[in-house]
Amino acid sequence: MKINVMTDILEANDRIAAVNRQLFDSHKNLVLNLMSSPGAGKTMLLEKTAQALRGKLRLGVIVGDVETARDKERLEKYDLPVVQLNTGSACHLDANMIASALPHVDLTNIDVLVIENVGNLVCPAEFRVGEDFKIMILSVTEGDEKPLKYPLMFRESSLLLINKIDLLKYTNFNLDEAKANARKVNPNIEIVDISCVTGEGISDWAAWLSGCYKRKFGTNSLA
Amino acid sequence: MALARNIIDIAVAAAEKEKADRIIGVNVVVGELRGIIPAQLIFCFGLMSENTLAAGAHLNLETRPLLGRCRTCQEDFAVKDYMYVCPRCEGQDIEIVSGTELRVRDIEVE
């Protein structure tokens, strides 16, 4: 006997993501799902972001790693609320993992919540966690062809940060080619060049964040 | 692995609702853009379905090509190499009409 099912495989995840999203909205949180390969500079970006947003928007972080609390230790030095999730064998964060972390986060004291996903260019793109936007980092040491090799992640992202541009002269990374490739996969993607080492572009990234916050809530920053 | 788990949960829930004794086959529709590796998903499904109603069931993956529709000239076309450019008018405002599917279509039970 045949039984018609027609159920989306990610439906259970998406349902929990919608609940997370409602909770974020009610606390006036702008939520970003930050994705990249390992070592692209996610944690260092957050260190720089904490400094750039100080006195303007209150940053909070949920960080996912397969093992260790090293990222949490790094970020807590900046006086941020940080929750570390260890995923064990899982290569991505899903909506349920985020839901389980939320009781440990004081959302009332956060304007911008960044969910730092597990370093991986594949699986994180499949799972909504309740974010407003997916954003990603591509670092110049990874190669300018990555948007074509991992199209779903670039397709799903609203913003691409191209990091480590201070290293451009030491690599064969072609910045124009990388941007053209990203736009082939996603013509609407916004792109900002940054270096977390020299600080170049960090103010542009902070302006992008402030703009998103203002568009979502109609106010500039914390009351 | 997470996807295999979800497929099994969905199939078992549907079979239990119909009071079926066991699941023989599960038909899943997978879009090209999902980047699923069939052999890997089938392997995980086989392992994780042990001791469930879906034990021994055949997982059939029906892949759907990536198809786009140009919002400028309404042309439908197959998206090759993830290039979202209309072959007729070179427009870049492309709607994806197929290729992102990921669902359990139906199951075969007895």
Short mmCIF file of C-alpha atoms in Angstrom, two decimals:
data_model
loop_
_atom_site.label_atom_id
_atom_site.label_comp_id
_atom_site.label_asym_id
_atom_site.label_seq_id
_atom_site.Cartn_x
_atom_site.Cartn_y
_atom_site.Cartn_z
CA MET A 1 0.00 0.00 0.00
CA LYS A 2 1.22 3.47 -0.82
CA ILE A 3 0.77 6.36 1.64
CA ASN A 4 1.10 9.93 0.43
CA VAL A 5 3.23 11.96 2.82
CA MET A 6 4.48 15.16 1.16
CA THR A 7 6.28 16.36 4.28
CA ASP A 8 9.25 18.68 4.04
CA ILE A 9 12.24 16.97 5.65
CA LEU A 10 13.29 20.14 7.42
CA GLU A 11 9.77 21.02 8.55
CA ALA A 12 10.36 20.06 12.19
CA ASN A 13 13.49 22.23 12.25
CA ASP A 14 11.73 25.14 10.56
CA ARG A 15 8.87 25.01 13.06
CA ILE A 16 11.30 25.39 15.98
CA ALA A 17 13.17 28.11 14.07
CA ALA A 18 9.91 30.07 13.76
CA VAL A 19 9.38 29.86 17.52
CA ASN A 20 12.95 31.07 18.14
CA ARG A 21 12.36 33.91 15.70
CA GLN A 22 9.22 35.05 17.54
CA LEU A 23 11.13 35.11 20.80
CA PHE A 24 13.95 37.16 19.22
CA ASP A 25 11.47 39.60 17.69
CA SER A 26 9.66 40.11 20.99
CA HIS A 27 13.00 40.98 22.64
CA LYS A 28 13.98 43.32 19.80
CA ASN A 29 16.99 41.23 18.81
CA LEU A 30 18.51 41.43 15.35
CA VAL A 31 19.77 37.88 14.81
CA LEU A 32 22.48 36.83 12.37
CA ASN A 33 23.57 33.32 11.52
CA LEU A 34 27.31 33.61 10.80
CA MET A 35 28.78 30.88 8.65
CA SER A 36 32.19 30.16 7.08
CA SER A 37 34.79 27.45 6.71
CA PRO A 38 37.03 26.79 9.76
CA GLY A 39 39.68 29.46 10.22
CA ALA A 40 38.05 32.14 8.03
CA GLY A 41 37.97 34.51 11.02
CA LYS A 42 34.50 34.26 12.58
CA THR A 43 35.65 34.66 16.17
CA MET A 44 38.11 37.43 15.40
CA LEU A 45 35.38 39.26 13.49
CA LEU A 46 33.22 39.11 16.61
CA GLU A 47 36.08 40.46 18.73
CA LYS A 48 36.38 43.43 16.34
CA THR A 49 32.59 43.81 16.18
CA ALA A 50 32.33 44.01 19.97
CA GLN A 51 34.77 46.93 19.90
CA ALA A 52 33.09 48.63 16.93
CA LEU A 53 29.58 48.45 18.42
CA ARG A 54 30.52 49.49 21.95
CA GLY A 55 28.16 52.23 23.16
CA LYS A 56 25.96 51.80 20.07
CA LEU A 57 24.44 48.34 19.98
CA ARG A 58 24.69 45.60 22.60
CA LEU A 59 26.19 42.42 21.11
CA GLY A 60 25.54 38.87 22.30
CA VAL A 61 26.95 35.63 20.90
CA ILE A 62 25.95 31.99 20.75
CA VAL A 63 28.94 30.04 19.48
CA GLY A 64 28.87 26.51 18.11
CA ASP A 65 31.92 24.29 17.91
CA VAL A 66 32.41 20.57 17.71
CA GLU A 67 34.56 20.71 20.87
CA THR A 68 36.15 23.13 23.42
CA ALA A 69 35.05 26.44 24.97
CA ARG A 70 37.98 28.37 23.49
CA ASP A 71 35.84 30.78 21.48
CA LYS A 72 33.73 31.60 24.53
CA GLU A 73 36.88 32.33 26.54
CA ARG A 74 38.19 34.61 23.79
CA LEU A 75 34.92 36.55 23.48
CA GLU A 76 34.19 36.94 27.19
CA LYS A 77 37.21 39.23 27.49
CA TYR A 78 35.08 41.81 25.65
CA ASP A 79 32.43 41.77 28.36
CA LEU A 80 29.82 40.12 26.13
CA PRO A 81 27.14 37.61 27.00
CA VAL A 82 28.44 34.42 25.33
CA VAL A 83 26.96 30.93 25.32
CA GLN A 84 29.06 28.05 23.97
CA LEU A 85 27.37 25.06 22.35
CA ASN A 86 29.39 21.92 21.73
CA THR A 87 27.80 19.96 18.95
CA GLY A 88 29.80 16.75 19.44
CA SER A 89 29.63 14.97 16.10
CA ALA A 90 27.21 17.42 14.44
CA CYS A 91 28.72 19.63 11.75
CA HIS A 92 26.13 22.45 12.01
CA LEU A 93 23.76 24.16 14.43
CA ASP A 94 20.03 23.52 14.10
CA ALA A 95 16.99 25.29 15.50
CA ASN A 96 16.60 22.88 18.40
CA MET A 97 20.19 23.39 19.60
CA ILE A 98 19.61 27.15 19.61
CA ALA A 99 16.31 26.71 21.47
CA SER A 100 18.16 24.72 24.13
CA ALA A 101 20.72 27.53 24.54
CA LEU A 102 18.17 30.33 24.86
CA PRO A 103 17.37 29.84 28.58
CA HIS A 104 21.05 30.69 29.19
CA VAL A 105 20.93 33.97 27.25
CA ASP A 106 19.49 37.20 28.65
CA LEU A 107 17.86 38.44 25.45
CA THR A 108 16.60 41.62 27.11
CA ASN A 109 20.18 42.93 27.29
CA ILE A 110 21.05 42.21 23.66
CA ASP A 111 20.40 44.23 20.49
CA VAL A 112 22.40 42.14 18.02
CA LEU A 113 22.69 38.40 18.59
CA VAL A 114 25.22 36.63 16.40
CA ILE A 115 24.99 32.87 16.16
CA GLU A 116 28.47 31.70 15.19
CA ASN A 117 27.89 28.45 13.35
CA VAL A 118 30.24 25.46 13.13
CA GLY A 119 33.02 26.03 10.59
CA ASN A 120 31.69 24.28 7.47
CA LEU A 121 30.61 25.53 4.03
CA VAL A 122 27.95 22.88 3.46
CA CYS A 123 25.49 21.79 6.15
CA PRO A 124 24.90 25.05 8.08
CA ALA A 125 23.23 26.52 4.97
CA GLU A 126 20.44 23.91 5.19
CA PHE A 127 19.22 24.66 8.72
CA ARG A 128 17.34 27.79 9.76
CA VAL A 129 17.84 28.66 13.41
CA GLY A 130 15.46 31.65 13.68
CA GLU A 131 17.81 34.27 12.22
CA ASP A 132 16.91 37.45 10.35
CA PHE A 133 19.84 36.98 7.98
CA LYS A 134 22.42 34.41 7.11
CA ILE A 135 25.80 36.03 6.54
CA MET A 136 29.15 34.50 5.70
CA ILE A 137 32.86 35.09 5.65
CA LEU A 138 35.18 34.02 2.84
CA SER A 139 38.85 34.61 3.54
CA VAL A 140 41.30 35.27 0.72
CA THR A 141 43.46 32.26 1.69
CA GLU A 142 40.56 29.95 0.76
CA GLY A 143 40.39 30.80 -2.95
CA ASP A 144 38.15 32.89 -5.19
CA GLU A 145 36.29 29.89 -6.69
CA LYS A 146 34.55 28.91 -3.44
CA PRO A 147 31.16 30.49 -4.35
CA LEU A 148 30.93 28.12 -7.32
CA LYS A 149 31.99 25.09 -5.28
CA TYR A 150 29.59 25.71 -2.38
CA PRO A 151 26.70 27.52 -4.10
CA LEU A 152 23.93 26.92 -1.57
CA MET A 153 25.67 28.80 1.24
CA PHE A 154 26.42 31.81 -0.99
CA ARG A 155 22.88 31.65 -2.37
CA GLU A 156 21.38 31.72 1.14
CA SER A 157 23.56 34.54 2.50
CA SER A 158 22.49 38.19 2.49
CA LEU A 159 25.98 39.52 3.16
CA LEU A 160 29.43 38.24 2.22
CA LEU A 161 32.41 39.52 4.17
CA ILE A 162 35.68 38.94 2.32
CA ASN A 163 38.24 38.75 5.13
CA LYS A 164 42.05 38.86 5.38
CA ILE A 165 42.35 41.34 2.51
CA ASP A 166 45.65 42.44 4.08
CA LEU A 167 46.99 39.12 2.74
CA LEU A 168 45.87 39.71 -0.87
CA LYS A 169 49.39 40.46 -2.07
CA TYR A 170 50.66 37.10 -0.80
CA THR A 171 48.00 34.99 -2.54
CA ASN A 172 46.67 34.43 -6.06
CA PHE A 173 43.17 35.33 -4.83
CA ASN A 174 41.42 37.57 -7.39
CA LEU A 175 39.04 39.87 -5.52
CA ASP A 176 37.02 40.84 -8.61
CA GLU A 177 36.72 37.20 -9.66
CA ALA A 178 35.53 36.18 -6.17
CA LYS A 179 32.85 38.89 -6.19
CA ALA A 180 31.74 38.01 -9.72
CA ASN A 181 31.47 34.34 -8.72
CA ALA A 182 29.44 35.20 -5.61
CA ARG A 183 27.08 37.37 -7.68
CA LYS A 184 26.63 34.65 -10.31
CA VAL A 185 25.27 32.41 -7.57
CA ASN A 186 23.41 35.20 -5.77
CA PRO A 187 22.92 38.49 -7.68
CA ASN A 188 21.47 40.16 -4.56
CA ILE A 189 24.34 39.42 -2.19
CA GLU A 190 25.97 42.44 -0.52
CA ILE A 191 29.75 42.29 -0.23
CA VAL A 192 32.10 44.07 2.19
CA ASP A 193 35.92 43.69 2.11
CA ILE A 194 37.49 43.53 5.57
CA SER A 195 40.66 42.78 7.45
CA CYS A 196 40.25 41.93 11.10
CA VAL A 197 44.01 42.47 11.53
CA THR A 198 44.30 45.99 10.10
CA GLY A 199 40.68 46.96 10.89
CA GLU A 200 40.00 47.90 7.27
CA GLY A 201 36.29 47.66 6.40
CA ILE A 202 35.18 47.00 9.98
CA SER A 203 33.35 50.34 10.12
CA ASP A 204 31.50 49.42 6.89
CA TRP A 205 30.44 46.13 8.46
CA ALA A 206 29.32 47.91 11.63
CA ALA A 207 27.33 50.35 9.46
CA TRP A 208 25.64 47.38 7.71
CA LEU A 209 24.65 46.00 11.12
CA SER A 210 23.31 49.35 12.34
CA GLY A 211 21.36 49.76 9.09
CA CYS A 212 19.75 46.32 9.49
CA TYR A 213 18.86 47.07 13.09
CA LYS A 214 17.33 50.39 12.17
CA ARG A 215 15.31 48.88 9.30
CA LYS A 216 13.97 46.15 11.55
CA PHE A 217 13.11 48.18 14.64
CA GLY A 218 12.97 51.78 13.41
CA THR A 219 15.43 53.00 16.03
CA ASN A 220 19.15 53.59 15.94
CA SER A 221 20.33 51.73 18.98
CA LEU A 222 19.70 50.86 22.59
CA ALA A 223 17.37 53.11 24.54
CA MET B 1 22.82 12.07 9.30
CA ALA B 2 20.34 14.66 10.58
CA LEU B 3 18.47 14.36 7.29
CA ALA B 4 18.36 10.54 7.52
CA ARG B 5 16.98 10.84 11.06
CA ASN B 6 14.26 13.25 9.88
CA ILE B 7 13.30 11.03 6.93
CA ILE B 8 12.93 8.02 9.23
CA ASP B 9 10.88 10.02 11.76
CA ILE B 10 8.52 11.29 9.05
CA ALA B 11 8.12 7.86 7.43
CA VAL B 12 7.54 6.05 10.75
CA ALA B 13 4.98 8.64 11.88
CA ALA B 14 3.06 8.24 8.60
CA ALA B 15 3.18 4.42 8.82
CA GLU B 16 2.02 4.39 12.45
CA LYS B 17 -0.91 6.63 11.58
CA GLU B 18 -2.07 4.05 9.02
CA LYS B 19 -1.30 1.19 11.47
CA ALA B 20 1.10 -0.39 8.96
CA ASP B 21 3.26 -3.36 10.03
CA ARG B 22 6.36 -2.28 8.20
CA ILE B 23 7.74 0.16 5.67
CA ILE B 24 9.05 -1.35 2.44
CA GLY B 25 10.05 1.80 0.58
CA VAL B 26 10.48 5.52 1.14
CA ASN B 27 10.38 7.93 -1.81
CA VAL B 28 12.17 11.21 -1.27
CA VAL B 29 12.36 14.18 -3.65
CA VAL B 30 15.73 15.94 -3.57
CA GLY B 31 16.59 19.13 -5.45
CA GLU B 32 19.98 19.47 -7.13
CA LEU B 33 20.83 22.60 -5.13
CA ARG B 34 20.67 20.65 -1.86
CA GLY B 35 23.99 19.00 -2.62
CA ILE B 36 22.91 15.66 -1.21
CA ILE B 37 25.26 12.74 -1.85
CA PRO B 38 22.83 9.83 -2.48
CA ALA B 39 25.17 7.00 -1.43
CA GLN B 40 25.90 8.72 1.87
CA LEU B 41 22.25 9.42 2.67
CA ILE B 42 21.23 5.86 1.76
CA PHE B 43 24.01 4.47 3.96
CA CYS B 44 22.93 6.58 6.96
CA PHE B 45 19.29 5.69 6.38
CA GLY B 46 20.12 1.98 6.39
CA LEU B 47 22.07 2.23 9.66
CA MET B 48 19.67 4.49 11.51
CA SER B 49 16.47 2.70 10.48
CA GLU B 50 17.49 -0.51 12.29
CA ASN B 51 14.95 -1.42 14.98
CA THR B 52 12.31 0.91 13.53
CA LEU B 53 9.31 0.27 11.26
CA ALA B 54 11.57 1.35 8.40
CA ALA B 55 14.19 -1.37 8.97
CA GLY B 56 15.19 -2.89 5.64
CA ALA B 57 13.16 -0.33 3.67
CA HIS B 58 14.46 0.85 0.31
CA LEU B 59 15.24 4.59 0.19
CA ASN B 60 14.57 5.90 -3.31
CA LEU B 61 15.89 9.37 -4.11
CA GLU B 62 14.26 11.19 -6.99
CA THR B 63 16.45 14.15 -7.95
CA ARG B 64 15.01 17.35 -9.42
CA PRO B 65 17.17 19.52 -11.67
CA LEU B 66 17.85 23.16 -10.90
CA LEU B 67 15.39 25.17 -13.03
CA GLY B 68 15.10 28.94 -13.13
CA ARG B 69 12.54 31.38 -14.50
CA CYS B 70 13.62 34.81 -15.68
CA ARG B 71 11.47 37.46 -14.02
CA THR B 72 12.26 39.85 -16.86
CA CYS B 73 11.23 37.77 -19.91
CA GLN B 74 9.54 34.74 -18.22
CA GLU B 75 11.90 32.27 -19.95
CA ASP B 76 12.25 28.89 -18.15
CA PHE B 77 15.68 27.30 -18.35
CA ALA B 78 18.01 24.76 -16.71
CA VAL B 79 20.55 26.51 -14.49
CA LYS B 80 23.99 25.16 -15.41
CA ASP B 81 26.97 25.48 -13.06
CA TYR B 82 24.87 27.60 -10.70
CA MET B 83 24.94 30.55 -13.13
CA TYR B 84 21.72 32.43 -12.54
CA VAL B 85 21.66 34.24 -15.88
CA CYS B 86 18.80 34.06 -18.42
CA PRO B 87 20.01 32.49 -21.70
CA ARG B 88 17.50 34.56 -23.70
CA CYS B 89 17.77 38.12 -22.34
CA GLU B 90 20.78 37.73 -19.99
CA GLY B 91 18.60 39.00 -17.12
CA GLN B 92 19.86 38.20 -13.62
CA ASP B 93 16.58 38.42 -11.74
CA ILE B 94 15.96 34.68 -11.62
CA GLU B 95 13.37 32.83 -9.59
CA ILE B 96 14.19 29.23 -8.71
CA VAL B 97 11.25 27.06 -9.78
CA SER B 98 12.78 23.67 -9.02
CA GLY B 99 15.95 22.29 -7.42
CA THR B 100 15.49 23.18 -3.74
CA GLU B 101 13.10 20.33 -2.87
CA LEU B 102 13.74 18.17 0.15
CA ARG B 103 10.66 16.19 1.09
CA VAL B 104 9.29 12.73 1.73
CA ARG B 105 6.82 12.24 -1.13
CA ASP B 106 5.27 8.90 -0.16
CA ILE B 107 6.00 5.60 1.50
CA GLU B 108 5.25 2.01 0.54
CA VAL B 109 3.96 -0.07 3.48
CA GLU B 110 2.41 -3.47 4.24
#
